[in-house]
Short mmCIF file of C-alpha atoms in Angstrom, two decimals:
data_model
loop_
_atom_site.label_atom_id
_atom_site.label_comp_id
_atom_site.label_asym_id
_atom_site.label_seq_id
_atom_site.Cartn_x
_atom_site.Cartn_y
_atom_site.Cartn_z
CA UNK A 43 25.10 2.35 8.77
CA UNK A 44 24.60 -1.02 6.80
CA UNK A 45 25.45 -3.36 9.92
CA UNK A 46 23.22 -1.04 12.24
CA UNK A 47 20.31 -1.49 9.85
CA UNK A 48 20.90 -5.20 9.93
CA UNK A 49 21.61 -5.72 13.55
CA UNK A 50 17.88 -3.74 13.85
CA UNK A 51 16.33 -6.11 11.48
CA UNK A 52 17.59 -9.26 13.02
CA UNK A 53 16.84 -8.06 16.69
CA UNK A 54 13.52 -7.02 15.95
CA UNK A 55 12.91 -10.63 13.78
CA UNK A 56 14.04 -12.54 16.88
CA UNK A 57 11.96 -10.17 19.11
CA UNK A 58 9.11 -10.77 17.08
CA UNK A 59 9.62 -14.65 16.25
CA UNK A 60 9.18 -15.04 20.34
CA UNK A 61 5.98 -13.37 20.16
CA UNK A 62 4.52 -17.08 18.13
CA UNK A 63 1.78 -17.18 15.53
CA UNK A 64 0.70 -13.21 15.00
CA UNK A 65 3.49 -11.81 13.35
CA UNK A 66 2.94 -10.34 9.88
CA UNK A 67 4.78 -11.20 6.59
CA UNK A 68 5.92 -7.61 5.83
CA UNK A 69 6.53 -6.95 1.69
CA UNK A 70 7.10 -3.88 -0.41
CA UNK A 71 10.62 -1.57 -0.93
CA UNK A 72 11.34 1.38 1.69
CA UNK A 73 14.52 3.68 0.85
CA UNK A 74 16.16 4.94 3.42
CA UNK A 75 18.90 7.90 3.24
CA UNK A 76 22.12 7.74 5.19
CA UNK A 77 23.22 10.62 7.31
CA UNK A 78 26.59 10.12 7.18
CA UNK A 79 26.53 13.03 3.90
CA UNK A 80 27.94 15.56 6.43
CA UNK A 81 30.94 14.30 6.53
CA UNK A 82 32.03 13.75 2.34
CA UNK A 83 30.18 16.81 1.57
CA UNK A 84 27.47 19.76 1.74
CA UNK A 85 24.31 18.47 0.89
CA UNK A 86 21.27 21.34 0.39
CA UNK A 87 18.75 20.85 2.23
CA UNK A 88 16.16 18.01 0.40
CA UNK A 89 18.81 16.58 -1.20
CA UNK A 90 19.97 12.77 -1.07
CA UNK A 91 23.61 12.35 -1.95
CA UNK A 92 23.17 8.93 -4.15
CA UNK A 93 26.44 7.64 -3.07
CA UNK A 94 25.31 7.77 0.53
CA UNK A 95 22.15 6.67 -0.11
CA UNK A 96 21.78 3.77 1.75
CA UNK A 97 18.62 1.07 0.37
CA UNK A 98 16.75 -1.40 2.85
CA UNK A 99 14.16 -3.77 1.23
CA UNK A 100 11.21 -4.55 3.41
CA UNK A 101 8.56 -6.91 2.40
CA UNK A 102 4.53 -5.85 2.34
CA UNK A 103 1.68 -8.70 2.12
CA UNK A 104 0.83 -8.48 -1.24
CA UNK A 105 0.37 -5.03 -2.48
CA UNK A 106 0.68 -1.81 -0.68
CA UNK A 107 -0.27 2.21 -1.17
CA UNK A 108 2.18 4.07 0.59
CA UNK A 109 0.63 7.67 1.12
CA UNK A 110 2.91 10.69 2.53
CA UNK A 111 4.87 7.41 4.62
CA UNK A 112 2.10 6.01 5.45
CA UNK A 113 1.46 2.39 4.22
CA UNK A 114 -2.27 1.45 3.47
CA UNK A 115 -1.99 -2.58 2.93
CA UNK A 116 -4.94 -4.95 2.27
CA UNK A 117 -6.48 -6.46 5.76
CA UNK A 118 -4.55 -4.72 7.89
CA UNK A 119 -5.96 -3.06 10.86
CA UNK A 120 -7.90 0.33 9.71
CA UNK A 121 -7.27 2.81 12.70
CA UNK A 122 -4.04 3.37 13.32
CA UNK A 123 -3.59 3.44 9.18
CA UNK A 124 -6.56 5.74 9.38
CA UNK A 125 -5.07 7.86 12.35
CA UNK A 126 -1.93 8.21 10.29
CA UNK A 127 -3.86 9.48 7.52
CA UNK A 128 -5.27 12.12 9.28
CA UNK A 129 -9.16 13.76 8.50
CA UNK A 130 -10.78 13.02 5.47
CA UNK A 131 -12.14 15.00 3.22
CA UNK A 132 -15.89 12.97 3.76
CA UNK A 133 -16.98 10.25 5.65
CA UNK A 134 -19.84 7.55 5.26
CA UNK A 135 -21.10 4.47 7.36
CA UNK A 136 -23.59 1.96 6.52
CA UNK A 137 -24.49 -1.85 7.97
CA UNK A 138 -22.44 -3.91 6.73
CA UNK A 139 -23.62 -6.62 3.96
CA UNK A 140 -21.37 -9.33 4.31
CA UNK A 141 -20.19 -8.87 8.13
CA UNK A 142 -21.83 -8.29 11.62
CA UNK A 143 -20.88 -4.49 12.14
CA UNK A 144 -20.32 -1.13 10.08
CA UNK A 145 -18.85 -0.98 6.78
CA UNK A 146 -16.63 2.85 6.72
CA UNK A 147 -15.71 4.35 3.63
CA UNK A 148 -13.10 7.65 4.20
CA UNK A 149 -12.47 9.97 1.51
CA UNK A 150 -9.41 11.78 0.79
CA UNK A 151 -8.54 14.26 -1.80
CA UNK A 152 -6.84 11.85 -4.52
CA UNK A 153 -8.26 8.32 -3.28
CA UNK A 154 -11.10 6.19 -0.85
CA UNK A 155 -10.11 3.69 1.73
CA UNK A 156 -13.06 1.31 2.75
CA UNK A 157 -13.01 -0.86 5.59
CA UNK A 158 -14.71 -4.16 6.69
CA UNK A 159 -15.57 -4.83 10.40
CA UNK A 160 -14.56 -8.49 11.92
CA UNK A 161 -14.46 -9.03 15.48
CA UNK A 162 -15.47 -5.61 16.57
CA UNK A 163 -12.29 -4.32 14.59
CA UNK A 164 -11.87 -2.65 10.84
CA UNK A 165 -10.04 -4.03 8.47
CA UNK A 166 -8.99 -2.44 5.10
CA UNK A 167 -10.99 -3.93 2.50
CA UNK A 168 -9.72 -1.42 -0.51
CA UNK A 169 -8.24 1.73 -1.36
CA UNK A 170 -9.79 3.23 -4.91
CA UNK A 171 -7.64 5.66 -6.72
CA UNK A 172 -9.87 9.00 -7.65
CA UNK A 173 -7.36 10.75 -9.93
CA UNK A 174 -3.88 10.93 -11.94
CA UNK A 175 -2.15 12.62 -9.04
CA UNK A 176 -1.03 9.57 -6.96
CA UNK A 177 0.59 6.15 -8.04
CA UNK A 178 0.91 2.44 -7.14
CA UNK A 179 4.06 2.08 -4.57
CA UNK A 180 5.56 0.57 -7.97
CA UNK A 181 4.67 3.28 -9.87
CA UNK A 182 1.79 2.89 -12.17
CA UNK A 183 -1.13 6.05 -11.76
CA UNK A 184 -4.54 6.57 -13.71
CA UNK A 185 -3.94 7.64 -17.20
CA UNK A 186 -0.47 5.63 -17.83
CA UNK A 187 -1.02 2.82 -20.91
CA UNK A 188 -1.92 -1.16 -20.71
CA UNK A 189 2.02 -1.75 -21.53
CA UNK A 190 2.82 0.37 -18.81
CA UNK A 191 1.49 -1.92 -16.45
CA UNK A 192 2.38 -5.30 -17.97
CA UNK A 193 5.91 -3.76 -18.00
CA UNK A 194 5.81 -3.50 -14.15
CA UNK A 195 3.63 -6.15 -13.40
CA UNK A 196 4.22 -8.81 -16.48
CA UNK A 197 1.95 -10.23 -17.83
CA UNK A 198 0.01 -12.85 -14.93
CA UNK A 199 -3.09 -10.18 -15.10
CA UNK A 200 -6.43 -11.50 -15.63
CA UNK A 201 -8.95 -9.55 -17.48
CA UNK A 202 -11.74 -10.04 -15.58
CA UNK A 203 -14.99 -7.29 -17.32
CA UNK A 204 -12.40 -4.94 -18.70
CA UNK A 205 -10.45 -5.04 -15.81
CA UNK A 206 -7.01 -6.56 -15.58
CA UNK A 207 -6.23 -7.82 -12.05
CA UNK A 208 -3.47 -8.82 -10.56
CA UNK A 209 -3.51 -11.46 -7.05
CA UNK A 210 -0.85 -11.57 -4.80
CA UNK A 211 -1.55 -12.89 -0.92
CA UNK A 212 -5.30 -12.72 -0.86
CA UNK A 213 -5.59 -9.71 -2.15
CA UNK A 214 -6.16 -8.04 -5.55
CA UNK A 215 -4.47 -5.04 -7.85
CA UNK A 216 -7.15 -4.03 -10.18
CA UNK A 217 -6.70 -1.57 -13.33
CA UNK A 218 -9.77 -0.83 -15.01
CA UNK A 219 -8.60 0.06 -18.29
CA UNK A 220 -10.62 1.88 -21.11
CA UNK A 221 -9.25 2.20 -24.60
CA UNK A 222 -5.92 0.24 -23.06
CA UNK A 223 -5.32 3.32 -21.06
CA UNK A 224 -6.03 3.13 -17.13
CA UNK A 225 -9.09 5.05 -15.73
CA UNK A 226 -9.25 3.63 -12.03
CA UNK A 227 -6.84 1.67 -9.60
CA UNK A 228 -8.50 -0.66 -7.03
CA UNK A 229 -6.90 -2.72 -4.16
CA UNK A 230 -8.56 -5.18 -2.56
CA UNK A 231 -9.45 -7.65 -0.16
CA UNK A 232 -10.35 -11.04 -1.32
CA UNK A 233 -12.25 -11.80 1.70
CA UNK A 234 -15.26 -10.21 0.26
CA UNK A 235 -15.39 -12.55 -2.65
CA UNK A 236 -15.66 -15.75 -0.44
#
């Protein structure tokens, strides 16, 4: 299962090195389970066998959510991520301050994703946490303490007006932290700051 994983991964990195200049830096950590459990033994159903379980690192630019499999990064695209994510729970539009176009911010039940038009497309400019029910990819969630997050992120966060922010690829992790306990979780763009 390992060489088959590989062999995909280099085909699709030489497919995608002949495509030139538009390929994307990928970064993050995706788990994958091996189906080969069958044949050692009965798993129930929803269970991962851990000595089957077979891990493949994959690399997101700079921090991702990853929502029900979906993966909400920092400028990418907005629809298909949007598509993926299916209807939200409200919707809003307004002209956009900083760009020629529509700003869109989508609503879910636990978070917000907002998006920044360039080009005639939308980009994602953030995803806001709303509540304790969800959690960074690395996971870190609304409520957890300051050491908490310096444990899984060290200790490179700024404090920038009670919020400690982390910058990885142009983009921003932001905890806004209250009594060193966290209250909201913000990724962002750092094209809006230029």
């Amino acid at each position: 299962m390992k060489t088959k994983i590989i062999l995909l991964c280099l085909g699709m990195t030489l497919m995608l090195s002949a495509c030139g200049n538009d390929t994307k830096v990928i970064e993050g950590e995706v788990k994958t389970a091996s189906s080969e459990s069958a044949e050692t033994e009965e798993a129930k159903p929803g269970e991962i066998m851990e000595e089957e379980q077979a891990e493949e690192t994959v690399q997101y630019k700079g921090y991702a959510f990853v929502y029900n499999d979906t993966v909400i990064e920092i400028d990418a695209e907005a629809s298909p991520i949007i598509e993926k994510l299916g209807e939200p729970a409200s919707y809003f539009e307004a002209a956009s301050c900083a760009f020629e176009g529509i700003d869109r911010m989508y609503t879910y039940n636990s978070f917000e994703v907002d998006t920044y038009p360039m080009k005639d497309v939308d980009y994602i400019s953030s995803v806001i946490f709303k509540d304790d029910s969800i959690m960074t990819t690395e996971g870190v969630g609304i409520g957890d303490s300051l050491d908490k997050v310096t444990e899984v992120y060290g200790n490179d966060g700024v404090n920038e007006s009670g919020m400690l922010v982390f910058e990885k690829d142009n983009m921003k992790l932001c905890f806004i932290m209250q009594d060193d306990s966290v209250v909201s979780i913000e990724y962002r763009s750092t094209v809006l700051d230029e």
